[in-house]
Each structure stands twice: as structure tokens, then as C-alpha cells.
Coordinates of C-alpha atoms and ligand atoms in Angstrom, one line a residue:
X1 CA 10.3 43.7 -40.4
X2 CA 10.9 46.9 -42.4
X3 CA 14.1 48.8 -41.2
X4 CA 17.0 47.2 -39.7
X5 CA 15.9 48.8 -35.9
X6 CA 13.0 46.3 -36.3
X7 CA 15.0 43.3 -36.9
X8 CA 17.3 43.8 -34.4
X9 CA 14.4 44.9 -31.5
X10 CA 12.7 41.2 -33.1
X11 CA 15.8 39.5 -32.0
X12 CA 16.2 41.2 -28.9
X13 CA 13.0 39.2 -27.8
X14 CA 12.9 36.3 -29.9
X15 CA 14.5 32.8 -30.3
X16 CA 16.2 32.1 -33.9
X17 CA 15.4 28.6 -34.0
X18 CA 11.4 28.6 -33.0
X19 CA 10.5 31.8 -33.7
X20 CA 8.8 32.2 -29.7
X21 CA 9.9 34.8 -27.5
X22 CA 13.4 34.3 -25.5
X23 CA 13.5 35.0 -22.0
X24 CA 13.5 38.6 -21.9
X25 CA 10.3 38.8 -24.9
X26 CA 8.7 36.3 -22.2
X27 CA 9.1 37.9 -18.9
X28 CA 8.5 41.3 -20.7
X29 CA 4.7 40.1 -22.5
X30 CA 3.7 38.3 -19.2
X31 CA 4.7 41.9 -17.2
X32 CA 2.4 44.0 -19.7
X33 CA -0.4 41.2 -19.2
X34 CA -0.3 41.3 -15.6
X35 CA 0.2 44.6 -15.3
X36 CA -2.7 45.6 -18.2
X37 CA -5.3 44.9 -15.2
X38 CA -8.4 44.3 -17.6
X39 CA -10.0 42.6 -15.6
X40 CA -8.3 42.2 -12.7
X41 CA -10.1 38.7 -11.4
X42 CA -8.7 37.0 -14.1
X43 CA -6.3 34.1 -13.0
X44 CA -3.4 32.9 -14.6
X45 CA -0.5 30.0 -15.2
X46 CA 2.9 29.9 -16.3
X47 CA 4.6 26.5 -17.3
X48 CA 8.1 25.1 -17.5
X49 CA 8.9 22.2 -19.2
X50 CA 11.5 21.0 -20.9
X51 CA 11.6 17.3 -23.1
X52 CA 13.7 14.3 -20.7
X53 CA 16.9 13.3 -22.3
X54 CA 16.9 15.9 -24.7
X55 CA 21.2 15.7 -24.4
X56 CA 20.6 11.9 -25.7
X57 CA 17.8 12.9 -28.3
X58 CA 21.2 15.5 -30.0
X59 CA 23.6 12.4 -29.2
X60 CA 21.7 9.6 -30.9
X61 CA 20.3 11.3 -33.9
X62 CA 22.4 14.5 -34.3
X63 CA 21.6 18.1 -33.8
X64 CA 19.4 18.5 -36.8
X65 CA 16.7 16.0 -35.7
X66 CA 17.4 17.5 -32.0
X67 CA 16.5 21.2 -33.2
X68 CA 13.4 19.3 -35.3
X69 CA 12.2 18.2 -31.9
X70 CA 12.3 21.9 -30.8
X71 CA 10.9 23.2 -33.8
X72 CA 8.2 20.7 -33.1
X73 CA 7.5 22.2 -29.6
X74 CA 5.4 25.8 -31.0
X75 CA 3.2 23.1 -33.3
X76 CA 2.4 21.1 -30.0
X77 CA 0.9 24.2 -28.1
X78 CA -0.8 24.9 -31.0
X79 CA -2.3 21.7 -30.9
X80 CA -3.6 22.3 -27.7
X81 CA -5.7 25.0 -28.7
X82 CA -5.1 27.3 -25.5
X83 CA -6.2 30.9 -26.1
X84 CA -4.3 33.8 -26.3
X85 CA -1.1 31.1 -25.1
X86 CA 1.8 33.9 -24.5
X87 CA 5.0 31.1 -25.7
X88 CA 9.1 31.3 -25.0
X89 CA 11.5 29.1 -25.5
X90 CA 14.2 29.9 -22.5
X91 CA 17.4 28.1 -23.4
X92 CA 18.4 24.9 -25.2
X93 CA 15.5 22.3 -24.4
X94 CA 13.6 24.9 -21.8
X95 CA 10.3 26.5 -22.5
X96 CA 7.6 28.7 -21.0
X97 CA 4.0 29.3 -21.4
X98 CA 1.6 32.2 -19.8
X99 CA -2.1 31.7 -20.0
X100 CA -5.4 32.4 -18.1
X101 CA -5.9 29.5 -15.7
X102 CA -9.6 28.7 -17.0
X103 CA -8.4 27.9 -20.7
X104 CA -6.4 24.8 -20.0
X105 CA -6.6 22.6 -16.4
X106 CA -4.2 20.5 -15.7
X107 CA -6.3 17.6 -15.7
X108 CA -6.4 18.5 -19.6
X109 CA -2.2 18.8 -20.3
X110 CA -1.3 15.9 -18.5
X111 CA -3.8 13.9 -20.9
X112 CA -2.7 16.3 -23.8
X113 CA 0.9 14.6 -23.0
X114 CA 0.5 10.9 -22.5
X115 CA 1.6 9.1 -25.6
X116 CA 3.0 12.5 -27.6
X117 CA 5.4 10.0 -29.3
X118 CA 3.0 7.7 -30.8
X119 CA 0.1 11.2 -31.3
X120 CA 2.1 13.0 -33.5
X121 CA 3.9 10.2 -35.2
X122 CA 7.6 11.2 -33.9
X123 CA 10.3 8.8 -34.7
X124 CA 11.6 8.4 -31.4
X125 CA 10.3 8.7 -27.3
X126 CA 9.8 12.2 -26.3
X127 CA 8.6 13.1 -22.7
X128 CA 7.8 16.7 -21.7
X129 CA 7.9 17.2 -18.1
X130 CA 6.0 20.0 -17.2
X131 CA 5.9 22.6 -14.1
X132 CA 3.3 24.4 -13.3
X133 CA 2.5 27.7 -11.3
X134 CA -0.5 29.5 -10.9
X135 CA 0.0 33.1 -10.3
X136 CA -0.7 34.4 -6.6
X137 CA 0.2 37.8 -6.9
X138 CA 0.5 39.2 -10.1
X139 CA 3.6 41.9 -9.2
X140 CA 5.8 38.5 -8.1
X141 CA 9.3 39.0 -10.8
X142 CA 8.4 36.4 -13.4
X143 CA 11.7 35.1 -13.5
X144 CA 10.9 33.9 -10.0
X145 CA 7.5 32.1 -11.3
X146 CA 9.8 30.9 -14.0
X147 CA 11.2 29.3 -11.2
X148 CA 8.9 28.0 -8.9
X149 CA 7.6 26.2 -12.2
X150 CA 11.4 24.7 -12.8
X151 CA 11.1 23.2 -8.8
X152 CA 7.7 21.9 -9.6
X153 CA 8.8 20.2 -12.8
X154 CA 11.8 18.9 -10.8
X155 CA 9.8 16.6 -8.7
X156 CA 8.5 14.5 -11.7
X157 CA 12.1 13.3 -12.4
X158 CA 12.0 9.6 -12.7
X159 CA 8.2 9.0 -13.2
X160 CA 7.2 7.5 -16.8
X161 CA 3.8 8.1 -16.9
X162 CA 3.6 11.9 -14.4
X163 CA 4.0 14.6 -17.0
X164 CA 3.2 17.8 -14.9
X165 CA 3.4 18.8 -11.3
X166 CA 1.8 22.0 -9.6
X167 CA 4.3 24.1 -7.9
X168 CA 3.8 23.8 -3.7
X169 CA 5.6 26.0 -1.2
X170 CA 6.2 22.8 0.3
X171 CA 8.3 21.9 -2.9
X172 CA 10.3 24.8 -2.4
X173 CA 11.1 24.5 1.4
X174 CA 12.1 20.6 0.4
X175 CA 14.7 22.3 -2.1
X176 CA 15.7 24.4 0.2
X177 CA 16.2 22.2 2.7
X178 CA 18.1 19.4 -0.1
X179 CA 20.5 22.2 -0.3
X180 CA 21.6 23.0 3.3
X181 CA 21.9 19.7 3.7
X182 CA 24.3 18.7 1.0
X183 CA 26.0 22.5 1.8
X184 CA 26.7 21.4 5.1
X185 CA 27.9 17.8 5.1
X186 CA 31.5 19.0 4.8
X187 CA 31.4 21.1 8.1
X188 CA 29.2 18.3 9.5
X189 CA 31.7 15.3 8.8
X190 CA 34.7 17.2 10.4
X191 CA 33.0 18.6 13.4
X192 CA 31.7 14.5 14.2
X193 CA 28.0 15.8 13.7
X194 CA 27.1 12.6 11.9
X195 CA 26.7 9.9 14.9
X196 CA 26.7 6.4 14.7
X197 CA 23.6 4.2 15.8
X198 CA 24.2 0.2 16.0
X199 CA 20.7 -1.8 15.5
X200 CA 21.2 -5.4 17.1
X201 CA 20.7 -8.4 14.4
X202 CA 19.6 -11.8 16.9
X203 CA 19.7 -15.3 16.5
X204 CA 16.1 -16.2 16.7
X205 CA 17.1 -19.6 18.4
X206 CA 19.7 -18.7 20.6
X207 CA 18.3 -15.2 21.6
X208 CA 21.8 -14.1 21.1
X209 CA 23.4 -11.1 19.5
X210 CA 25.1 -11.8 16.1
X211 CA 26.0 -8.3 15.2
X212 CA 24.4 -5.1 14.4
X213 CA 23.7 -2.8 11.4
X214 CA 25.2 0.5 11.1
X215 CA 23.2 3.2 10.8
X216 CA 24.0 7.4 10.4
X217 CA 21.8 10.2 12.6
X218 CA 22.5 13.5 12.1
X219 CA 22.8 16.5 14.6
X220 CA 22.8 19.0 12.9
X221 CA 23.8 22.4 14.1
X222 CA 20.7 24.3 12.3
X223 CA 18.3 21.5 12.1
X224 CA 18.7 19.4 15.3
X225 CA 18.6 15.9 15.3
X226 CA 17.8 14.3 11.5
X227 CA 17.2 10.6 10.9
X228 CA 18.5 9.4 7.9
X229 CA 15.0 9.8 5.8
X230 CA 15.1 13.4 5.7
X231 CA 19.1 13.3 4.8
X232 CA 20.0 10.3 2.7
X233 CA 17.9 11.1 -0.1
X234 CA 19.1 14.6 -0.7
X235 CA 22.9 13.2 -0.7
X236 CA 21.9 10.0 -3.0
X237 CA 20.7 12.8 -5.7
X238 CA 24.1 15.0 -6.3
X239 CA 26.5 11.5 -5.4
X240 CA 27.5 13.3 -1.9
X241 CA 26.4 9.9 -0.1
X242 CA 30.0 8.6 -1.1
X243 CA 31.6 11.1 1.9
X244 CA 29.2 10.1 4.0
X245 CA 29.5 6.2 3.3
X246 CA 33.4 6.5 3.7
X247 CA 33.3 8.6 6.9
X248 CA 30.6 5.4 8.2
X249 CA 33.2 3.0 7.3
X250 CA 36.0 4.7 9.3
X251 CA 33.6 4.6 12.0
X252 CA 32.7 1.3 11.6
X253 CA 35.7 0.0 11.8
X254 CA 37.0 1.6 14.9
X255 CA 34.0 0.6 16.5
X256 CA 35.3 -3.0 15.7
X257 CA 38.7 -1.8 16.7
X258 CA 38.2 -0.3 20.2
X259 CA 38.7 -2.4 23.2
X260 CA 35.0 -3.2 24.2
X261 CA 34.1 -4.6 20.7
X262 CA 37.9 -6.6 20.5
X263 CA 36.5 -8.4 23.3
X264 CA 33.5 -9.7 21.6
X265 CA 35.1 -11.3 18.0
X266 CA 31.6 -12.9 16.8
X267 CA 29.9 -9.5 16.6
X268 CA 30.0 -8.4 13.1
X269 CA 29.0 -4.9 12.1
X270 CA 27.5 -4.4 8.5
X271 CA 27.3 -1.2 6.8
X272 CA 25.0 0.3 3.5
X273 CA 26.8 0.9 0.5
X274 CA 25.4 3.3 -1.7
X275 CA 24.5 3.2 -5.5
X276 CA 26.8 5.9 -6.4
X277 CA 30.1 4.7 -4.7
X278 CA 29.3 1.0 -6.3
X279 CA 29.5 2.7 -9.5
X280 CA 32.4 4.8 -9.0
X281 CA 34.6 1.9 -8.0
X282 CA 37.4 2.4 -5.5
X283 CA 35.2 0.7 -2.6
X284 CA 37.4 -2.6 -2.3
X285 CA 40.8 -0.7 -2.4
X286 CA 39.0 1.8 0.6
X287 CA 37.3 -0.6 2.6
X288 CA 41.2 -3.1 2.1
X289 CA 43.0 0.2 3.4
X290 CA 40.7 0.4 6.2
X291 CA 40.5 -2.9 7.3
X292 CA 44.3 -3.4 7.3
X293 CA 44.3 0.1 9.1
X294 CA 42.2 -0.9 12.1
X295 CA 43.6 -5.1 12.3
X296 CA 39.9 -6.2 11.8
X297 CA 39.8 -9.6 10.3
X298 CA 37.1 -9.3 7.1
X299 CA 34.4 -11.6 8.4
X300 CA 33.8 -8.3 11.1
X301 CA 33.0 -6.2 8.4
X302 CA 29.6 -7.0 6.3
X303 CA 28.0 -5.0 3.5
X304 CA 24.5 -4.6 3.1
X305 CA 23.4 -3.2 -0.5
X306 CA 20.2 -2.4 -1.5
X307 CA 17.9 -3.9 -4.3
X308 CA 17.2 -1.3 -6.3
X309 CA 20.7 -0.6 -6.6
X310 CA 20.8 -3.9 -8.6
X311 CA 18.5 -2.3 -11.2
X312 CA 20.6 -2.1 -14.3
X313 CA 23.7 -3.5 -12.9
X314 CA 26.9 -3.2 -14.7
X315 CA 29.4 -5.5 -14.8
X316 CA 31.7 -3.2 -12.4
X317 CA 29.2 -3.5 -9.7
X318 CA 29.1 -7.0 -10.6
X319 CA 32.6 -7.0 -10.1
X320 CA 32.9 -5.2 -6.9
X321 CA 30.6 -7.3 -5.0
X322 CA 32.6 -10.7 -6.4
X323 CA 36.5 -8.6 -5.1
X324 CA 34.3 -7.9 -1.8
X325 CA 33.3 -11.7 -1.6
X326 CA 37.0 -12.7 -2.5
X327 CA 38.6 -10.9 0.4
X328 CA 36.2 -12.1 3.1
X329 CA 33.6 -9.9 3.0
X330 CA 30.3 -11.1 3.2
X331 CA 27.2 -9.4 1.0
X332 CA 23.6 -8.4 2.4
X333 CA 21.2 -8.6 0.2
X334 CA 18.8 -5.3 1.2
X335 CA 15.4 -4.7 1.2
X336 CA 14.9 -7.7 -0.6
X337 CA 11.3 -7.8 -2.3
X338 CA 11.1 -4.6 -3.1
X339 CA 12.8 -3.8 -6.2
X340 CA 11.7 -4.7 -10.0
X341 CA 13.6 -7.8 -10.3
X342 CA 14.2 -9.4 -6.9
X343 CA 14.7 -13.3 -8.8
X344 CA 16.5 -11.9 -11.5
X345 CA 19.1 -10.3 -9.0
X346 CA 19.3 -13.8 -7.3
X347 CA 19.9 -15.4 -10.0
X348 CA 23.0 -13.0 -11.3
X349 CA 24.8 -12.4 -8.4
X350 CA 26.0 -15.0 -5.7
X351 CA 25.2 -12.8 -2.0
X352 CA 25.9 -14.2 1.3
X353 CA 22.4 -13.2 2.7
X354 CA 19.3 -12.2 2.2
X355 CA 17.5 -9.3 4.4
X356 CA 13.8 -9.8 4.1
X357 CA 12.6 -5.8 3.4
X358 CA 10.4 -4.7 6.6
X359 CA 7.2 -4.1 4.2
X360 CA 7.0 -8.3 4.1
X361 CA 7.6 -8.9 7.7
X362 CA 5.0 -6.5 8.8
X363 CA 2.1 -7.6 7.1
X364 CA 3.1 -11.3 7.4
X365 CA 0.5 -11.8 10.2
X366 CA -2.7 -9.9 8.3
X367 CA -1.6 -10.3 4.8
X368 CA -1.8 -14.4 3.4
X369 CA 0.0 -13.3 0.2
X370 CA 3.0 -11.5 2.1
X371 CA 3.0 -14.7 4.3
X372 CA 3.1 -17.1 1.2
X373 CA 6.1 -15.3 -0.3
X374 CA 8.5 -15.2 2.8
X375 CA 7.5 -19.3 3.3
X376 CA 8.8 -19.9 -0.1
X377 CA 11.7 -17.5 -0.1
X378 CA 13.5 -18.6 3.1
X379 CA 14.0 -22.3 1.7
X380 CA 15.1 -20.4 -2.0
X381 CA 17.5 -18.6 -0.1
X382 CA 19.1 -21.6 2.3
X383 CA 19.6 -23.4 -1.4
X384 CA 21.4 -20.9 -2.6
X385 CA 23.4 -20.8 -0.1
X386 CA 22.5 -17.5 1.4
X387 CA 21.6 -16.7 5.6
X388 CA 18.4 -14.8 5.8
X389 CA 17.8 -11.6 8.7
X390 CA 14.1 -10.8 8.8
X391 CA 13.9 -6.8 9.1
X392 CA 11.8 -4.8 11.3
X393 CA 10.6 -7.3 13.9
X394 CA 8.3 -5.7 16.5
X395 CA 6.3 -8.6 17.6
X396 CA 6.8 -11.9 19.2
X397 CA 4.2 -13.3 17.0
X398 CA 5.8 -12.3 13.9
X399 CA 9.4 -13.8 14.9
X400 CA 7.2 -17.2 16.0
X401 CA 5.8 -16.8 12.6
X402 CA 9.0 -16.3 11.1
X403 CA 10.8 -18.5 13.3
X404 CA 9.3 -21.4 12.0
X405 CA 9.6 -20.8 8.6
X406 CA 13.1 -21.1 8.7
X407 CA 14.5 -17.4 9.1
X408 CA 17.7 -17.9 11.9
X409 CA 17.5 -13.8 12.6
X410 CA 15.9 -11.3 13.5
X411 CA 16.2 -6.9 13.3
X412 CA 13.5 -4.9 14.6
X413 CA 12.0 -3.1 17.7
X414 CA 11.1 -6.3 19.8
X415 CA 14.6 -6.0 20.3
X416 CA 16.5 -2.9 20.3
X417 CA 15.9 0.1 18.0
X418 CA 18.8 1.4 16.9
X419 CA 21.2 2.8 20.0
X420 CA 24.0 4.9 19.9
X421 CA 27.3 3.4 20.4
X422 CA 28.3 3.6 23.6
X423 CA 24.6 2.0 24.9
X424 CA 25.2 -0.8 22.2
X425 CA 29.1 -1.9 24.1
X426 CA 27.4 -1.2 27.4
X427 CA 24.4 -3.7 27.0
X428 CA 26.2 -5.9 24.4
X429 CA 30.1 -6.2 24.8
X430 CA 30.6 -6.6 28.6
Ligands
C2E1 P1 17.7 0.2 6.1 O1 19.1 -0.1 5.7 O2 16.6 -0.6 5.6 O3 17.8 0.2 7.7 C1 16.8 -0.2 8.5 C2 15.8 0.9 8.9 O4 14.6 0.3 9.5 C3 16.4 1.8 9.9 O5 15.9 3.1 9.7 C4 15.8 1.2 11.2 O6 15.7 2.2 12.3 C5 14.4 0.8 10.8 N1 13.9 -0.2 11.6 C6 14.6 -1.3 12.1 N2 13.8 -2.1 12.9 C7 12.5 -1.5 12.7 C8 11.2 -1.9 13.3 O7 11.1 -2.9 14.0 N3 10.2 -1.1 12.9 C9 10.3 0.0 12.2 N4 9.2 0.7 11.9 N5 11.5 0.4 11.6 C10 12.6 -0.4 11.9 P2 16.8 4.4 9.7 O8 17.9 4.2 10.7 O9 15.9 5.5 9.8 O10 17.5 4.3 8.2 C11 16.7 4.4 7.1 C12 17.5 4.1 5.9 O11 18.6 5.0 5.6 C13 18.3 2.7 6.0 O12 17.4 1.7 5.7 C14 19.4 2.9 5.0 O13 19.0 2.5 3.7 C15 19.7 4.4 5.0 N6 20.9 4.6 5.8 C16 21.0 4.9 7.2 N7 22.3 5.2 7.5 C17 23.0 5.1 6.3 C18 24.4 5.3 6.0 O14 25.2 5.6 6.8 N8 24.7 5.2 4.6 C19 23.8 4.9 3.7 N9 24.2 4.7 2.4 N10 22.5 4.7 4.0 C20 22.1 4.8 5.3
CA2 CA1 20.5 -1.6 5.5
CA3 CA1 16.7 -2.6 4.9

């Protein structure tokens, strides 16, 4: 760098810190490659990554071992040995890379990135997640490769040992999709498109109804009808699942309120509680002001919350389920058997009963081991004090089966699949 036009054109196009190209350096090297048409079968990538946690990396150690880590980031391509790599560093803890497809398979970078921390020595865990995107049409803007590469990197959140996904147009659409949903829960809540579907829960003995689970469908003015698999998901990922939970809870309880359902006392509803407004707090006080609101006694009103949601519980969820318990409110153990620590859940937190996860239940005929574990976890269960509903029930064998192991109810399709509410009163609250 001679003259003082040449330092400033260098920073125009590189990053301070690493010395790669910044964003426009990047897309401008990639344009001339594509464009240069050499030989124009030639095939290329461009990756995305950035490092997981990098905000806790600058938090835990302090900015000057965070900007070591990104200083680090150059050596670790170089490492890789991929020819004539074209590197960027976008922003903070965001990189790209442009290279000919044959050089480097993915195969090759995802091995490349297992166990970084312990290859190159580094003092603490680094993961790089990486997108990638190869290059369909090389006059596509590279800021929209740049991307495509982010949405495929996206997907990877929460998997320890996936370090790079390929970009998919079926990734994108599922984006897209993610965000006209949570856009348009607002609207959807105050023109009543979410609808209420009540699943029967029977007494295996008596053949009698004991309540019913609560359960959201969606019709939804672009998308038609949605079940809650193609909806719940996108709202558990920004925390919008709290509206919905609330607006469920309302319903809930006017379902107990209106005249059919006062009729019929010993039908309980229960309703799913989501991770996010367990953690927030504020659900006693609601569910209280609701309850008071409506005149239901608390024994109506049951809350089912899910195993996983146990997963690194805190003492305020803790907490919350014991207020819950104290005012009446009986606990539902979800899904049970299908988180990391099923026992160790048990054993932490007193719950009121125990709802045997469907995957168990439907394999308890074929499968010896799935049988083994529900025989030995009804009679855990009963000691500790907890009722037991076995989930997804669609045979009479497997409530004979289940039946006399011990489990006193049943929710599946041999009964009733989830109804909407005014079939539910008609068939169950004459
Ligand atoms: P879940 O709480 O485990 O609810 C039971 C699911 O199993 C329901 O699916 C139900 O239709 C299905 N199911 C019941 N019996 C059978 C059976 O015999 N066979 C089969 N194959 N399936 C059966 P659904 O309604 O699609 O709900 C899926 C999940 O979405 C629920 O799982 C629950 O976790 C969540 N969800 C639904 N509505 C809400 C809501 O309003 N709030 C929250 N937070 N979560 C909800
Ligand atoms: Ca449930
Ligand atoms: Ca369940």
C-alpha cells in the first residue's frame, strides 16, 4: 500500500481485524469470478458460518480472546487447504467463503470441523456451524447466495455433532412459511381463527369420560386448515406460543364455563403449557385471574407440560408448577419417556400424573422392550403418588394390554380423535 488512495480502496474491501475481505470485497471477487467465464462448466460453493455462542465466547473471556477466536478463523481455512478459497469476514462472528465445488465436498468440512476445539489446541469449545450453497446460476446477486447459505446454516441450530447443512428450496419455503405464521397470529387470535379441538381422556374400567385435552387447529385465512405440527414449532422458536397459550386458556375456561359443560362437574379440561411462558413467570397470577373470572373450581382446570421442557429446569419453573399445585391445580406429566432425563424429572418435581408419550403405547404390542418399560413405570408412578393416561390408544389390544398393567386411562383414536367443541358437548355433556 503505496499512496494513501491505496489504503483507503484496501479498507473499502477489507476487514480490520482479519485481514479477509468485508462484504462488499466479497460479493465484488465472487462477481468477477463468476462473471470471468473461464471455463464456464466450472461449479461452485459459497459458505456461511459463523462460531455458536460467540456473544458468550466475548462474555466469558473478554473481547480480546473473542477477536483471537476470529483471528483464528483465516488460519482454519488455511488449514483446509482449499484452492484458490476466495475468504470474507461479513460482520461480527459471520463469515463467507467462494470456491469451486470439486476442491472441497462436504463430506470433507464436516469432518474438517468435528473436534476443532481439541485439533487446534483452543482453550475453550468452539462450534462453527456452517451453510452451504452451491451456485445454480451464476448471475444470482451474491448477497442472495449469502443468504440462502445463512437459512441453510439456520437449520443446524441445536445439533452438537451437525456442523454444516446444504441449502434446499425446501428450507427456504419452511422459512417463509415460519414467518407468515408468526406474522399472522395477531390478526388470527382476534378474528377467532385458532379453534379449539377437545380429545376425550377414558377411564379404561368404567368406559367413561374423565375429561379431555385441549388442543389448537388453525384456519387460517391463506393457508387453510393447519394442525398444530406445522404451527407450534414456528411460535415455540421467537416465544409467540405465550399468545397463543393465553388465548387457549380463555378458551378453555369458558368451555368449562358455558352451560353444557356446568352440567357435567367431573369433566376436567387440561391444557399444554409451553416452555417459554413457564419461564417467563406470570402463568399462576393469569390462569388465578381466569379461573376466578369464569367461577370454575381449580380441579376443572389441568395442566399438561411437556418433558423436555424439564430439561434444565430452573428453580422458577420449579416454582410455578409447586404455586400451580398449591391452588388446586393438578400437573400432567407430558410425553413422558421421551426426554433426556425422564427419572431424574420424577424424582425433582412432585406431578399429579404421568401421560405415557404415544411412541411407548404404540409399539407396546411388537416391541418387548417398550412393553417392559410401561409394566415397570405404571407401578413407579402409582407410588409416587401420580395417575397415569396412556396416549395415543388406537387398539383394543393395546388398552387390554395396558389395562392390565395398571394404567386407569386411556387417549387415543379407539376413542375419539380430537373433535371440535361443539361435537365434544353434543356426544359428551347431554
Ligand atoms: P400432545 O400434547 O402430545 O397432544 C396429543 C397429540 O397426539 C395430538 O396431536 C393428538 O391429535 C394426537 N393423538 C391423540 N391420539 C392419537 C392416536 O391415537 N394416534 C395418533 N397417531 N395420534 C394421536 P395434535 O393435536 O396434532 O397436537 C400435536 C401437539 O401440538 C400436541 O401434542 C401439543 O404438544 C401441541 N399443541 C397442540 N395444541 C397446543 C396448544 O394450544 N398450545 C401448546 N402449547 N401446544 C399445543
Ligand atoms: Ca399435551
Ligand atoms: Ca403428549
Amino acid at each position: 500500500m503505496n499512496t494513501n488512495a491505496d489504503r483507503v480502496k484496501y479498507f473499502a474491501y477489507h476487514d480490520g481485524l482479519t485481514g479477509l475481505y468485508n462484504r462488499a470485497g466479497f460479493e465484488s471477487r465472487v462477481k468477477e469470478v463468476l462473471a470471468s467465464n473461464i471455463s464456464p462448466n466450472k461449479r461452485y460453493t459459497i459458505l456461511r458460518w459463523n462460531i455458536e455462542d460467540f456473544k458468550l465466547i466475548n462474555e466469558m473471556f473478554g473481547r480480546v480472546e473473542g477477536d483471537r477466536v476470529l483471528q483464528f478463523m483465516p488460519r482454519l481455512f488455511q488449514e483446509m487447504n482449499i484452492a484458490d478459497v476466495i475468504l470474507g469476514r461479513l460482520e461480527s462472528d459471520h463469515f463467507v467463503a467462494f470456491y469451486e465445488t470439486a476442491y472441497y465436498s462436504v463430506d470433507k468440512l464436516e469432518q474438517f470441523l468435528t473436534d476443532v476445539t481439541d485439533k487446534f489446541h483452543l482453550e475453550h469449545y468452539v462450534k462453527i456451524k456452517i451453510g452451504v450453497y452451491n451456485i445454480e446460476n451464476k448471475e444470482t446477486d451474491v448477497n442472495h447466495m449469502i443468504d440462502c447459505a445463512n437459512i441453510a446454516a439456520m437449520t443446524i441450530k441445536g445439533s452438537r455433532t451437525c456442523h454444516c447443512a446444504i441449502f434446499t428450496e425446501e428450507m427456504r419455503q419452511e422459512m417463509v412459511h415460519a414467518e407468515v405464521i408468526s406474522a399472522s397470529l395477531e390478526a388470527a387470535l382476534e378474528r377467532e381463527e385458532i379453534e379449539i379441538y377437545l380429545q376425550p381422556v377414558m377411564d379404561t374400567r368404567t368406559k367413561k369420560i374423565l375429561g379431555a385435552e385441549v388442543l389448537s387447529r388453525w384456519n387460517h385465512s391463506e393457508k387453510g386448515f393447519l394442525f398444530p405440527g406445522s404451527f407450534i414449532p414456528c411460535l415455540e422458536k421467537n416465544g409467540l406460543i405465550m399468545k397463543l397459550d393465553r388465548y387457549v386458556w380463555e378458551k378453555a375456561c369458558r368451555i368449562l364455563s358455558d352451560a353444557k359443560m356446568s352440567r357435567h362437574p367431573e369433566i376436567t379440561l387440561s391444557v399444554n403449557m409451553s416452555r417459554h411462558i413457564l419461564q417467563e413467570g406470570g402463568a399462576v397470577k393469569t390462569i388465578k385471574e381466569l379461573l376466578d373470572r369464569y367461577h370454575i373450581a381449580p380441579s376443572r382446570f389441568k395442566v399438561e407440560i411437556t418433558e423436555s421442557t424439564y430439561m434444565n429446569c430452573t428453580t422458577g419453573i420449579m416454582e410455578t408448577i409447586q404455586e400451580l399445585r398449591n391452588i388446586g391445580i393438578a400437573i400432567l406429566m407430558d410425553d413422558f419417556g421421551t426426554g433426556f432425563s425422564s427419572l431424574e424429572v420424577l424424582r425433582k418435581i412432585p406431578m399429579d400424573c404421568l401421560k405415557i408419550d404415544i411412541s411407548f403405547v404404540q409399539n407396546i404390542l411388537t416391541d418387548i422392550r417398550s412393553k417392559i418399560i410401561v409394566e415397570h413405570v405404571i407401578p413407579m408412578a402409582k407410588e409416587l403418588g401420580m395417575t397415569i393416561i396412556a396416549e395415543g390408544v388406537e387398539t383394543k389390544d393395546q388398552e387390554k394390554l395396558l389395562t392390565a398393567m395398571g394404567c386407569e386411562a386411556v387417549q387415543g383414536y379407539l376413542y375419539e380423535k380430537p373433535i371440535p367443541v361443539y361435537e365434544f358437548e353434543e356426544k359428551y355433556c347431554k
